[in-house]
JSON list of C-alpha atoms in Angstrom, two decimals:
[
{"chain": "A", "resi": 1, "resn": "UNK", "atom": "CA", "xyz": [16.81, 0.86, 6.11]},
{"chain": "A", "resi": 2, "resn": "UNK", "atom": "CA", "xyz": [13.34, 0.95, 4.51]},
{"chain": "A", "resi": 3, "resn": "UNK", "atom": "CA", "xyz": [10.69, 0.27, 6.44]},
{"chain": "A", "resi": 4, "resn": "UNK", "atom": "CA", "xyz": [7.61, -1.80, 4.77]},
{"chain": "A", "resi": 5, "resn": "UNK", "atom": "CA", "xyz": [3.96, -2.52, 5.29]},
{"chain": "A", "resi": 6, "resn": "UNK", "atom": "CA", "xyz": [2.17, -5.48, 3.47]},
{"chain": "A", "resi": 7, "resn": "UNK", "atom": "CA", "xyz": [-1.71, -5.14, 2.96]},
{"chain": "A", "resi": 8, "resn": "UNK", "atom": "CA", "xyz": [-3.67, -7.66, 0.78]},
{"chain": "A", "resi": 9, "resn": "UNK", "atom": "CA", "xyz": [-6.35, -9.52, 2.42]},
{"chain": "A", "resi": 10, "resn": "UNK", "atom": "CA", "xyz": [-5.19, -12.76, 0.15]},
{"chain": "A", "resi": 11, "resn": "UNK", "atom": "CA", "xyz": [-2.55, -13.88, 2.71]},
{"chain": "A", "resi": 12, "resn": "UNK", "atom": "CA", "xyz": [-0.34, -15.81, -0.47]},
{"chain": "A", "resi": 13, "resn": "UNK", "atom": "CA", "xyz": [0.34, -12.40, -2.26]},
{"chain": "A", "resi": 14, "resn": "UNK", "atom": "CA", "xyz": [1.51, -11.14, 1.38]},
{"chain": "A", "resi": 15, "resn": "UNK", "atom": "CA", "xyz": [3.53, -13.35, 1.59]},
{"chain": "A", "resi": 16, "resn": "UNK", "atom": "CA", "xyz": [4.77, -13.68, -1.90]},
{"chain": "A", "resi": 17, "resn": "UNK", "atom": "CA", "xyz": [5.86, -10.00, -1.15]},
{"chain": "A", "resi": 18, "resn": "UNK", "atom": "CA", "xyz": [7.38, -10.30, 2.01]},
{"chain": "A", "resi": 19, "resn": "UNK", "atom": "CA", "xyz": [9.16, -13.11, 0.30]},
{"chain": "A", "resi": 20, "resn": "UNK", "atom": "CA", "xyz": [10.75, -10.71, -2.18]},
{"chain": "A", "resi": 21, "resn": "UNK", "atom": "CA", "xyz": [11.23, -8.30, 0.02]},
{"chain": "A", "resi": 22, "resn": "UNK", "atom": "CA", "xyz": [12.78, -9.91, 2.55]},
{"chain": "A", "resi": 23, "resn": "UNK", "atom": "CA", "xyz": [15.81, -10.59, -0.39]},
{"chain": "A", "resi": 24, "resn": "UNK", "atom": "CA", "xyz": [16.42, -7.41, -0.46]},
{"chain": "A", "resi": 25, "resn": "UNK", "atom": "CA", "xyz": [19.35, -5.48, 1.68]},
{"chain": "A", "resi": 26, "resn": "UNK", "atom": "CA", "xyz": [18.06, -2.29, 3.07]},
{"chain": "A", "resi": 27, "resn": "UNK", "atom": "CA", "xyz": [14.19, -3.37, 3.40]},
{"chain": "A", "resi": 28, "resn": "UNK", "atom": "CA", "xyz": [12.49, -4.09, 6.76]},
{"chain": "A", "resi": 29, "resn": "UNK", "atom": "CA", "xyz": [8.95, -5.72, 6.57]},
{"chain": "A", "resi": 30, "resn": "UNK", "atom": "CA", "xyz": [7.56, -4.32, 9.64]},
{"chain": "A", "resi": 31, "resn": "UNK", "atom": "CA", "xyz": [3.93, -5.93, 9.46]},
{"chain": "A", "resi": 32, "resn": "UNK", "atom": "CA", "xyz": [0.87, -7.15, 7.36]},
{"chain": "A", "resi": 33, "resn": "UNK", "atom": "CA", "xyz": [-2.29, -6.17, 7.77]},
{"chain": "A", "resi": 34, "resn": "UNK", "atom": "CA", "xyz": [-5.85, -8.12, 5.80]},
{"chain": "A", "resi": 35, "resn": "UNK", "atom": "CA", "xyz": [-7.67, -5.21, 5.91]},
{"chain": "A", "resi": 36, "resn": "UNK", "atom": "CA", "xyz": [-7.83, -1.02, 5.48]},
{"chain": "A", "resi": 37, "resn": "UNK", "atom": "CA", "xyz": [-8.38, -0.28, 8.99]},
{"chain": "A", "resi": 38, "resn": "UNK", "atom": "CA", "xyz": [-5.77, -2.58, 10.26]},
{"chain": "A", "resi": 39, "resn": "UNK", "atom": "CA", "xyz": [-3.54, -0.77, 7.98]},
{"chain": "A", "resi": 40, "resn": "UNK", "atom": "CA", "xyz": [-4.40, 2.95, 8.93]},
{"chain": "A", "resi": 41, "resn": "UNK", "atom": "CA", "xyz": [-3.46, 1.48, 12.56]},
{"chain": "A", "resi": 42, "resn": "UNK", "atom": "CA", "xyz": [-0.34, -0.05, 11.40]},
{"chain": "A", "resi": 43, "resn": "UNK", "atom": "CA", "xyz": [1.08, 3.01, 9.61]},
{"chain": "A", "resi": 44, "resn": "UNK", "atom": "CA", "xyz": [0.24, 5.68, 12.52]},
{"chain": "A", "resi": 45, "resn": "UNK", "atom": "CA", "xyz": [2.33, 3.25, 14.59]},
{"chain": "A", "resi": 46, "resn": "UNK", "atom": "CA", "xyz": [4.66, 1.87, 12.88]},
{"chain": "A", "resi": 47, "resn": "UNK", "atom": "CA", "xyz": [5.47, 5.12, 10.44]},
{"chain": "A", "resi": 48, "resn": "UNK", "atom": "CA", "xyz": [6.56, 3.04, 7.52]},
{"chain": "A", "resi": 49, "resn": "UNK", "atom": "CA", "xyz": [8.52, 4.59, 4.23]},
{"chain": "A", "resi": 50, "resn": "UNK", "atom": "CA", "xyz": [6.73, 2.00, 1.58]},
{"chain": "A", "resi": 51, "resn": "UNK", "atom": "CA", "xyz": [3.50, 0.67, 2.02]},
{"chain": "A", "resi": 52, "resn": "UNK", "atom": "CA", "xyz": [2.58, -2.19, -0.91]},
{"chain": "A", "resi": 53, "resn": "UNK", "atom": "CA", "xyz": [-1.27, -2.69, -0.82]},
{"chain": "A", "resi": 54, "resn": "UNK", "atom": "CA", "xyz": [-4.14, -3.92, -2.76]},
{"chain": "A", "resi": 55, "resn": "UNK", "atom": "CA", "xyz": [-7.08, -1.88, -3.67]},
{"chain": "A", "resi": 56, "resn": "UNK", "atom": "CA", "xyz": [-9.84, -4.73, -2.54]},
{"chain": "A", "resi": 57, "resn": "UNK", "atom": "CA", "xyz": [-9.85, -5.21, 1.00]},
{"chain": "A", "resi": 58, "resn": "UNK", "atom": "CA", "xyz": [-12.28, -5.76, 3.69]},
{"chain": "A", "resi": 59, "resn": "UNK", "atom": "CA", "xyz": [-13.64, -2.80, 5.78]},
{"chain": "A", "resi": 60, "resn": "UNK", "atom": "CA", "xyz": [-11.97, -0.25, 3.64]},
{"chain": "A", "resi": 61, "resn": "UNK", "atom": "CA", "xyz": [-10.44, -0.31, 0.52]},
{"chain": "A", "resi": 62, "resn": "UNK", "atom": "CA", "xyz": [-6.78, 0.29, -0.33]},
{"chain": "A", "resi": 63, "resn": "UNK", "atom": "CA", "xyz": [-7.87, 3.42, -2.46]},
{"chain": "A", "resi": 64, "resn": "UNK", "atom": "CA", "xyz": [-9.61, 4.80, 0.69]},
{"chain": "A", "resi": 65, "resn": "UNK", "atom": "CA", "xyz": [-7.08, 3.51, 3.79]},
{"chain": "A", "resi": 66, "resn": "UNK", "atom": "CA", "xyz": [-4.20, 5.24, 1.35]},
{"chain": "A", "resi": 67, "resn": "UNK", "atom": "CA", "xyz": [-5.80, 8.78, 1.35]},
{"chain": "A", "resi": 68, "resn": "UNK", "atom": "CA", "xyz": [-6.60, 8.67, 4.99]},
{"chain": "A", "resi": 69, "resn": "UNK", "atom": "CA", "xyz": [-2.60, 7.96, 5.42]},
{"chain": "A", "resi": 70, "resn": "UNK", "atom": "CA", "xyz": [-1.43, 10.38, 2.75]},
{"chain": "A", "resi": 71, "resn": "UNK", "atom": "CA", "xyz": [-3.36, 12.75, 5.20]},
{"chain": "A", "resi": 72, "resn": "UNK", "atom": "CA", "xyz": [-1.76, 12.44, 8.05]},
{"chain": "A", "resi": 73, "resn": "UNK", "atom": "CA", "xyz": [1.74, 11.53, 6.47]},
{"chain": "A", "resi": 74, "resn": "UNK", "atom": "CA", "xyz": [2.47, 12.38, 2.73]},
{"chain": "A", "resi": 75, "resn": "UNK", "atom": "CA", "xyz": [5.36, 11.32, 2.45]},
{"chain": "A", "resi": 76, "resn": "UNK", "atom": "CA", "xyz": [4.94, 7.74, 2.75]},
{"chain": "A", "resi": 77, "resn": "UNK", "atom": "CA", "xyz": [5.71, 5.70, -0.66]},
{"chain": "A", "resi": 78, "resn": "UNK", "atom": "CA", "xyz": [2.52, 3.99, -2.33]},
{"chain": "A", "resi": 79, "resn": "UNK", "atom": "CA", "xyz": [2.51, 0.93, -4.32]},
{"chain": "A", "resi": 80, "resn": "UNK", "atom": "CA", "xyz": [-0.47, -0.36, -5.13]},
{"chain": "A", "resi": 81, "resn": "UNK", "atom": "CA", "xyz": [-0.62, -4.39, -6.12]},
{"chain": "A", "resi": 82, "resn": "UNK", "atom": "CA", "xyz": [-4.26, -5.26, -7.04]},
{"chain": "A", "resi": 83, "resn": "UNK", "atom": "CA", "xyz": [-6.22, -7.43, -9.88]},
{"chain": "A", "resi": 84, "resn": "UNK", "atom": "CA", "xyz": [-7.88, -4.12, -11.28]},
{"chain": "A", "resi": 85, "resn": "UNK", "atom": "CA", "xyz": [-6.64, -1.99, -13.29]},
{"chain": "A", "resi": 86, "resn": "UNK", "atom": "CA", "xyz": [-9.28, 0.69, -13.50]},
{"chain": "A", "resi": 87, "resn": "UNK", "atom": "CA", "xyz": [-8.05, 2.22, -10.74]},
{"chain": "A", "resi": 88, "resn": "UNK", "atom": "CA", "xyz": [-5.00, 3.94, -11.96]},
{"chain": "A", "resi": 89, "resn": "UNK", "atom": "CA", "xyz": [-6.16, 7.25, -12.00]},
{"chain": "A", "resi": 90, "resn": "UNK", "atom": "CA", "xyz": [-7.01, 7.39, -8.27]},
{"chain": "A", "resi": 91, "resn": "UNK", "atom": "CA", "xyz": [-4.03, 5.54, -7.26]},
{"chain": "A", "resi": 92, "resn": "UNK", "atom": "CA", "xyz": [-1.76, 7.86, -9.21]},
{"chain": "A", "resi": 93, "resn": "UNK", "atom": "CA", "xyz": [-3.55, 11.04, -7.22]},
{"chain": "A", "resi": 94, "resn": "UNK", "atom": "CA", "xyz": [-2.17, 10.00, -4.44]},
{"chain": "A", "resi": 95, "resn": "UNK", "atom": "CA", "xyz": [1.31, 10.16, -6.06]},
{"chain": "A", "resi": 96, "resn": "UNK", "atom": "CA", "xyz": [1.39, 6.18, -6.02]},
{"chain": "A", "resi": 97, "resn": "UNK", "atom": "CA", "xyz": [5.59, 5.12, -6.89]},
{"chain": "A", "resi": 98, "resn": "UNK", "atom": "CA", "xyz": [4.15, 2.24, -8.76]},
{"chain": "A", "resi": 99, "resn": "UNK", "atom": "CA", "xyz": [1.27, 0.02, -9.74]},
{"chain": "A", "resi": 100, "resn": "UNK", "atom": "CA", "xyz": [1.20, -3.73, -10.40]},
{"chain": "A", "resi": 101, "resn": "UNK", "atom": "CA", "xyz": [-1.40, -5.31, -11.83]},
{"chain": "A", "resi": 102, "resn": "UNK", "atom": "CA", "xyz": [-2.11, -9.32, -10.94]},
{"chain": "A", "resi": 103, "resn": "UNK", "atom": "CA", "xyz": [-0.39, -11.11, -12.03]},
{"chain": "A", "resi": 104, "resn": "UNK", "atom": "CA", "xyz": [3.10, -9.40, -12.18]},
{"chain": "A", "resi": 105, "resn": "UNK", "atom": "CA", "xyz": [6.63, -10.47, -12.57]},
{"chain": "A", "resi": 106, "resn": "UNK", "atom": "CA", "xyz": [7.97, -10.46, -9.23]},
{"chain": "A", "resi": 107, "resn": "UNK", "atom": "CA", "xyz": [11.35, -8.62, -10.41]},
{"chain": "A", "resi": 108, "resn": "UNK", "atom": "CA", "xyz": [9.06, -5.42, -10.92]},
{"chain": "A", "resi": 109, "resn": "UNK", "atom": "CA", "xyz": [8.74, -5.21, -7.33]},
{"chain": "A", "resi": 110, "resn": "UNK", "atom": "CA", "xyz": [12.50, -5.17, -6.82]},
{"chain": "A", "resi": 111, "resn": "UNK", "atom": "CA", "xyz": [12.74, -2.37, -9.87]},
{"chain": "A", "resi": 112, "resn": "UNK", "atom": "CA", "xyz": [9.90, -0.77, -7.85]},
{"chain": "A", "resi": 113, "resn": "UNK", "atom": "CA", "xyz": [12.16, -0.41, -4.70]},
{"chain": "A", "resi": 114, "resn": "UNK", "atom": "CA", "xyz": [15.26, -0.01, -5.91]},
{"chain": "A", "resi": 115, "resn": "UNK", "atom": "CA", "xyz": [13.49, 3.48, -7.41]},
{"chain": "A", "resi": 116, "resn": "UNK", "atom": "CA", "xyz": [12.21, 4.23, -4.46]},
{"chain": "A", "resi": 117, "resn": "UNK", "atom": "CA", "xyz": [15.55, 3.51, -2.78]},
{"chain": "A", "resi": 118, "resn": "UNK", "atom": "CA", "xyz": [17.19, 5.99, -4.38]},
{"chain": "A", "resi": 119, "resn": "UNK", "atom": "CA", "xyz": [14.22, 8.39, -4.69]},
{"chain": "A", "resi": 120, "resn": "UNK", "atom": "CA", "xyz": [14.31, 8.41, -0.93]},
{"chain": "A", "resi": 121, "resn": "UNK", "atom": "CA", "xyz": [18.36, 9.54, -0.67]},
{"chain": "A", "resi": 122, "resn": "UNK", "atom": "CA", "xyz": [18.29, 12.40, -2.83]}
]
């Protein structure tokens, strides 16, 4: 079982993700958080394997709250889902698994954990 975080501070794409995700087998949504710092708290709690998140968020910004996790547990699987797509480069140095620009097709996030899936059980 995969455990997954949610962090957008729009709650319809949350939940447009936890709606996807929640069709998968194997996948746990274990919370949402609206902002970076809620996030940062989430993760050192909940230890979560994914974490989908938006770059634009209150307090601190996905790009920021991601390398203060990656920190303190690198292993953790990145996906970034944001309306910008300048920030590639950054996203991608902190070995982001994917990045889905606004608006996406929602089967990408599926392809997105299904590589992850079997990324994690090698």
């Amino acid at each position: 079982m995969l455990k997954v975080l949610i962090a957008d501070d729009d709650p319809n794409m949350r939940l447009v993700i936890k709606k996807v995700l929640e069709e998968m087998d194997d996948i746990q949504v274990e919370g949402e958080a609206d902002n970076g710092i809620d996030l940062i708290k989430m993760s050192e709690k909940l230890l979560p394997d994914i974490i989908f998140l938006d770059i634009d968020m209150p307090e601190k910004s996905g790009i920021d709250a991601a390398r203060e996790i990656f920190h303190t547990n690198p292993h953790i699987s990145f996906v970034f889902v944001t309306a910008y797509n300048n920030y590639t480069r950054e996203a991608f140095e902190l070995y982001a698994v994917d990045y889905l620009v606004k608006p996406f097709n929602l089967n990408r996030i599926k392809q997105t954990i299904e590589k992850i899936s079997k990324s994690k059980s090698k």
